[in-house]
Coordinates of C-alpha atoms in Angstrom, one line a residue:
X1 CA 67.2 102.9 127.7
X2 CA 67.0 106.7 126.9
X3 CA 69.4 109.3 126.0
X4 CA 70.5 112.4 128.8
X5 CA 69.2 115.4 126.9
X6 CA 72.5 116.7 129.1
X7 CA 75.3 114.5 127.5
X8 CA 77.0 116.8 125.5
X9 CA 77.8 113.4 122.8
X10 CA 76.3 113.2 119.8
X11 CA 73.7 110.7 120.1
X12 CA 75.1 107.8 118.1
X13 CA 78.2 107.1 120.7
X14 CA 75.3 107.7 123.8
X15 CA 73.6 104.7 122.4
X16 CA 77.1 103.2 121.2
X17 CA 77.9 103.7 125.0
X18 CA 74.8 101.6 126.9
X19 CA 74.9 98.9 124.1
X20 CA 78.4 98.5 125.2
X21 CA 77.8 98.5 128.7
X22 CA 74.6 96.4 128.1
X23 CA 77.4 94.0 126.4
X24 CA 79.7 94.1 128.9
X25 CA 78.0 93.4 131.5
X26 CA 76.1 90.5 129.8
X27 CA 72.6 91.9 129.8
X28 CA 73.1 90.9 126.4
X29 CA 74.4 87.2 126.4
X30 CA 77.9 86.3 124.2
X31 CA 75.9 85.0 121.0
X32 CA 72.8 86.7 121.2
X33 CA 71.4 88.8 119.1
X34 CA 70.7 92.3 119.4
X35 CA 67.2 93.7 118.7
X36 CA 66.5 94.7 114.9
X37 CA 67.6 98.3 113.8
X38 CA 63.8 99.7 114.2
X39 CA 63.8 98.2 117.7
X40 CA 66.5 99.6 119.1
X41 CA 65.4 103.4 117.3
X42 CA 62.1 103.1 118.9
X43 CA 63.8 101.8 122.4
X44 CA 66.0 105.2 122.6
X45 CA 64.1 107.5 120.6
X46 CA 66.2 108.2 117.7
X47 CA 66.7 107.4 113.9
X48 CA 67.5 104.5 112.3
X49 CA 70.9 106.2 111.0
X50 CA 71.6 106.7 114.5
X51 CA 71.7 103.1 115.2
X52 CA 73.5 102.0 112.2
X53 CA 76.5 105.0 113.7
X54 CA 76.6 103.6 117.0
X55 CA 76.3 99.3 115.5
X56 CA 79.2 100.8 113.6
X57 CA 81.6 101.7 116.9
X58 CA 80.7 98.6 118.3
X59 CA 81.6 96.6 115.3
X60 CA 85.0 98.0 114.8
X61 CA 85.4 97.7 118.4
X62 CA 85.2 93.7 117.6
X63 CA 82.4 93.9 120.2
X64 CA 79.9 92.4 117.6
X65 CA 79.5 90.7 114.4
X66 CA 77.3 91.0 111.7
X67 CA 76.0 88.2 109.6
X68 CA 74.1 89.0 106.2
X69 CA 70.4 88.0 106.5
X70 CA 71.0 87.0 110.2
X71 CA 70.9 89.9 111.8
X72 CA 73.8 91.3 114.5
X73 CA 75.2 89.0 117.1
X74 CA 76.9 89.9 120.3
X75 CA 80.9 87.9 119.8
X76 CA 81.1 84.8 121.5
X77 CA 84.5 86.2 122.9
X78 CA 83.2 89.6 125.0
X79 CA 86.5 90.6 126.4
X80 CA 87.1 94.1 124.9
X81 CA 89.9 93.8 122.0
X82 CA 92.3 96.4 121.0
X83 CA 90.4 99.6 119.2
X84 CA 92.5 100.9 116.9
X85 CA 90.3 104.5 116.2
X86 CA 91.7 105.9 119.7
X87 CA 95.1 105.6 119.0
X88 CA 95.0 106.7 115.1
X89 CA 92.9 109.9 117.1
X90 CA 96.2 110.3 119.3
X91 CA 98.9 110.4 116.9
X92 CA 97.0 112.8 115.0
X93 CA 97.9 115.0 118.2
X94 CA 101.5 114.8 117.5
X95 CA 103.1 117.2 115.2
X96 CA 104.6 114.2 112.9
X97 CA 102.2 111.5 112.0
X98 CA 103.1 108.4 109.9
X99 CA 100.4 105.2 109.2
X100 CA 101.8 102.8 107.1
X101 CA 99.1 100.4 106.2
X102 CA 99.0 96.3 104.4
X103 CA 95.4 94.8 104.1
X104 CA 92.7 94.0 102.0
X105 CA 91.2 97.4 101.1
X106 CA 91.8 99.8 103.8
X107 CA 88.1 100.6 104.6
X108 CA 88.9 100.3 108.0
X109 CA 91.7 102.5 108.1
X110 CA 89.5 104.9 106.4
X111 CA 86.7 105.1 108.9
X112 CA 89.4 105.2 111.7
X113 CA 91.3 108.4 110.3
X114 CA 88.5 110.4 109.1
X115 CA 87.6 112.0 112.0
X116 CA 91.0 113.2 112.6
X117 CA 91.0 115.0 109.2
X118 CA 88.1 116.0 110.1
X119 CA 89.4 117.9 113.2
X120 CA 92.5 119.5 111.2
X121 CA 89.8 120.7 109.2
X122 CA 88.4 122.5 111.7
X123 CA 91.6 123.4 113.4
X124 CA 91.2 121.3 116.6
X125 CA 93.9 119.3 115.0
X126 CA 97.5 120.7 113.7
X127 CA 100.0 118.5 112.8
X128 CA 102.8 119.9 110.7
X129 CA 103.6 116.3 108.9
X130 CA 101.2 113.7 107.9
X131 CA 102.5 110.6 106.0
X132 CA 100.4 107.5 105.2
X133 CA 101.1 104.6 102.8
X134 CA 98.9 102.0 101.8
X135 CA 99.7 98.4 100.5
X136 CA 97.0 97.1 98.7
X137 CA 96.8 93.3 96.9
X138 CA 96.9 93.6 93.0
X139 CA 93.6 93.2 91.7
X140 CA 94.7 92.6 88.4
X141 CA 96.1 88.9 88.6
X142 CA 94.4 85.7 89.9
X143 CA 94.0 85.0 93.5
X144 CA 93.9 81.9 95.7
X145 CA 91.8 83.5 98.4
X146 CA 89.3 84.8 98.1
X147 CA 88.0 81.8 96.4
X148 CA 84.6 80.0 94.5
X149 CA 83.6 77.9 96.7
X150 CA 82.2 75.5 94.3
X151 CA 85.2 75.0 92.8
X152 CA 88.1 77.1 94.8
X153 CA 89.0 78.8 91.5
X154 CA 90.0 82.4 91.1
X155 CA 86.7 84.6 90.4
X156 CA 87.6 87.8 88.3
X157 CA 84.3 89.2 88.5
X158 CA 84.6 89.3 92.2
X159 CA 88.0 91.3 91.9
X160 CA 86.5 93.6 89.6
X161 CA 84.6 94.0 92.7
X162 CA 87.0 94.3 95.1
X163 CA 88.8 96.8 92.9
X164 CA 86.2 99.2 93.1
X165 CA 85.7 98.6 97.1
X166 CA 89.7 99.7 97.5
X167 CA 89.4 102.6 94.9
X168 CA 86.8 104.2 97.0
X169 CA 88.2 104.2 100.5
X170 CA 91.9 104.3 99.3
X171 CA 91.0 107.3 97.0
X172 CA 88.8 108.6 99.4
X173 CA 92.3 108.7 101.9
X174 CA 94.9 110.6 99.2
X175 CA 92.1 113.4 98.4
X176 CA 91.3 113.7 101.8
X177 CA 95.3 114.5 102.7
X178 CA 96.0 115.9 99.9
X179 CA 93.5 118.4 100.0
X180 CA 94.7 119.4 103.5
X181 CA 98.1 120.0 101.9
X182 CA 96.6 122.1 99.1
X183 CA 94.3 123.9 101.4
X184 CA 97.6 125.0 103.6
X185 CA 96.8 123.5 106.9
X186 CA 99.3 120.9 106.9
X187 CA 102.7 121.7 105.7
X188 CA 103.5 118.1 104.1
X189 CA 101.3 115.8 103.6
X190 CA 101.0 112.8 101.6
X191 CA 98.8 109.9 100.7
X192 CA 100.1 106.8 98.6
X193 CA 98.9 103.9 97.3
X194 CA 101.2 100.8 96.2
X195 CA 100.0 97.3 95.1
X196 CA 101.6 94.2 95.8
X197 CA 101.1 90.2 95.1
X198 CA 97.5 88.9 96.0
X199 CA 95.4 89.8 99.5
X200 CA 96.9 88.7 102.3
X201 CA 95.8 86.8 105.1
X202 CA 96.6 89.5 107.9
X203 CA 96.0 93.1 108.3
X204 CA 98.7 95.2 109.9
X205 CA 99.0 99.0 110.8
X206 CA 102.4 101.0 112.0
X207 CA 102.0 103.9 113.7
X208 CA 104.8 106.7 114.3
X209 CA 107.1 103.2 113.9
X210 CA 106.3 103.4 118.1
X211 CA 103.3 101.0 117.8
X212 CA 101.6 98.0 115.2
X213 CA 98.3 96.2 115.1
X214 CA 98.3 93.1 113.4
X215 CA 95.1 90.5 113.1
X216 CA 94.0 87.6 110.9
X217 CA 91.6 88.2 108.6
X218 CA 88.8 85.6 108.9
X219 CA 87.6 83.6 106.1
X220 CA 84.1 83.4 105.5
X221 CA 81.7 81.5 103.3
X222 CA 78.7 84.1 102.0
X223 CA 76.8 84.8 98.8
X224 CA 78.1 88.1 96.6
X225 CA 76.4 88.8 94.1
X226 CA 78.5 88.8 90.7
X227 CA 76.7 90.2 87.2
X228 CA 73.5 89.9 89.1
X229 CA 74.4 86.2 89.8
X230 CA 74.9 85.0 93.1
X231 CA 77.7 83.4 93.8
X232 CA 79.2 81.8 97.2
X233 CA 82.6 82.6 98.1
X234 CA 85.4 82.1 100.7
X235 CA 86.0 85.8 101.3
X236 CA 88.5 87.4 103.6
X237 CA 86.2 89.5 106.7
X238 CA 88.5 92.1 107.6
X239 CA 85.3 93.3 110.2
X240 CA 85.7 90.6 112.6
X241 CA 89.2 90.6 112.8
X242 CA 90.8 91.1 116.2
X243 CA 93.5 93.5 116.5
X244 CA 96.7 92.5 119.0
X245 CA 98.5 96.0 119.9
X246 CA 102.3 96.0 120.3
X247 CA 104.2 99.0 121.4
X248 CA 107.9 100.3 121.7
X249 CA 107.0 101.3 124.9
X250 CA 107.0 98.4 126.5
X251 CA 110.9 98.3 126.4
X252 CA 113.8 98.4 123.8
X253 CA 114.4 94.4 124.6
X254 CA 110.6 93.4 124.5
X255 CA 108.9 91.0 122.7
X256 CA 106.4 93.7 122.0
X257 CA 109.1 96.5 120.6
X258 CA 110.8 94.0 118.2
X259 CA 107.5 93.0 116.7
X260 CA 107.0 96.7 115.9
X261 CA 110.3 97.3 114.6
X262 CA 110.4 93.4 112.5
X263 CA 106.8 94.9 110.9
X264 CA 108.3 98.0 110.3
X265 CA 111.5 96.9 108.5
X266 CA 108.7 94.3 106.7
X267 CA 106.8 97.2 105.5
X268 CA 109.7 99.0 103.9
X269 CA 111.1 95.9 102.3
X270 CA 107.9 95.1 100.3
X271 CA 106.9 99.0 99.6
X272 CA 110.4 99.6 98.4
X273 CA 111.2 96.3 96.5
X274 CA 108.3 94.6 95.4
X275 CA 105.3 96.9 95.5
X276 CA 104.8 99.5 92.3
X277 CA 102.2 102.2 91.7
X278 CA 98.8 101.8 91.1
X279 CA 98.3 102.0 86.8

């Protein structure tokens, strides 16, 4: 495996593109695991960073898994599941663009519309609206999941925790519009953050109220550390969840377009009634 010096990519999706195929194809086996970070940069010739971009793709693809102190493991399930960067990257072509997003911290959502700021930015990009909401769980009341697992109690150190983890992407999201509104090359444009209830047990994005991605986040036993003691949890992984892609599309009367239109009206119901801003 070695990079074409002629492939105009950056090198991180070249190598994101023949693990995948390596994947697909079953070179590498559903379960195995993939050669160590310093492996793979020695097999193509690149840095390490450049591994950990292109293990990045793959993972949000839901192509792999990784598993603290294990190592990274090809899924057991290898059909290709619904990516959800390519389509954030396409309504960022149209001249209105609305993401209204319920999870666990939005880190996800983060990774997936960074680039597309990054191309207004640079003026590849020109939308003329941008509108994204975020509904975030409420970090600052008890929660039944995620859990101790020694005792299934609430654990606030761990919210402290996840408090800081939402503040960073979420945060990192507003500024990131808001300073494309400031800066003049988007006309309006806004970033908000409401919180709502505890996490729940499903992620789901709306996009341009034409399409929705909903998945399950998995729950997970793993160590945190909490006050420089480790603790195990049950923790929601919103990493390996699967995304199932419904669109408006695929006709006014199917299943598909009512689903998009019940988990818009859903969205609006909760940011409008029961959410509030963040303190």
């Amino acid at each position: 495996m070695r990079l074409d010096p002629d492939d105009p990519r950056p090198p991180y999706l070249q190598v994101a593109t023949q693990l995948r195929a390596a994947i697909l194809t079953r070179k590498f086996a559903p379960g195995e695991k993939l050669p160590s970070g310093p492996e793979l940069a020695k097999t193509f010739g690149v840095a390490r960073q450049t591994i950990q971009q292109a293990i990045r793709e793959l993972r949000e693809e839901g192509l792999i898994v990784s598993r603290q102190g294990s190592g990274v493991f090809v899924r057991e399930k290898t059909a290709r599941p619904v990516g959800l960067r390519p389509h954030v990257e396409e309504a960022f072509k149209r001249s209105e663009v609305s993401i209204d997003f319920a999870g666990f911290s939005g880190e996800t959502l983060h990774g997936a519309v960074q680039e597309a700021l990054d191309s207004i930015r640079a003026g590849r990009l020109i939308p003329e609206r941008i509108s994204i909401r975020l509904l975030l769980p409420d970090t600052g009341r008890p929660w039944s999941l995620p859990c101790r697992v020694d005792n299934g109690q609430d654990e606030p150190l761990f919210r402290d925790r996840a408090e800081k983890i939402t503040a960073r992407h979420a945060q990192a999201i507003v500024e990131s519009v808001h300073e494309l509104r400031d800066l003049g090359l988007v006309a309006q444009a806004s970033a908000q953050v409401r919180i709502s209830g505890e996490p729940p047990r499903f992620k789901l994005y709306v996009i341009n109220k034409e399409e929705a991605f909903f998945g399950y986040y998995a729950v997970a036993e793993h160590v945190v550390a909490l006050g420089g003691v480790p603790v195990e949890m049950f923790d929601l992984m919103g990493k390996d969840t699967e995304l199932f892609h419904f669109a408006v599309s695929d006709g006014p009367d199917s299943t598909s377009a009512q689903f998009v239109q019940q988990s818009s009206a859903w969205f609006d119901a909760v940011w409008d009634n029961v959410a509030r801003e963040l303190p």
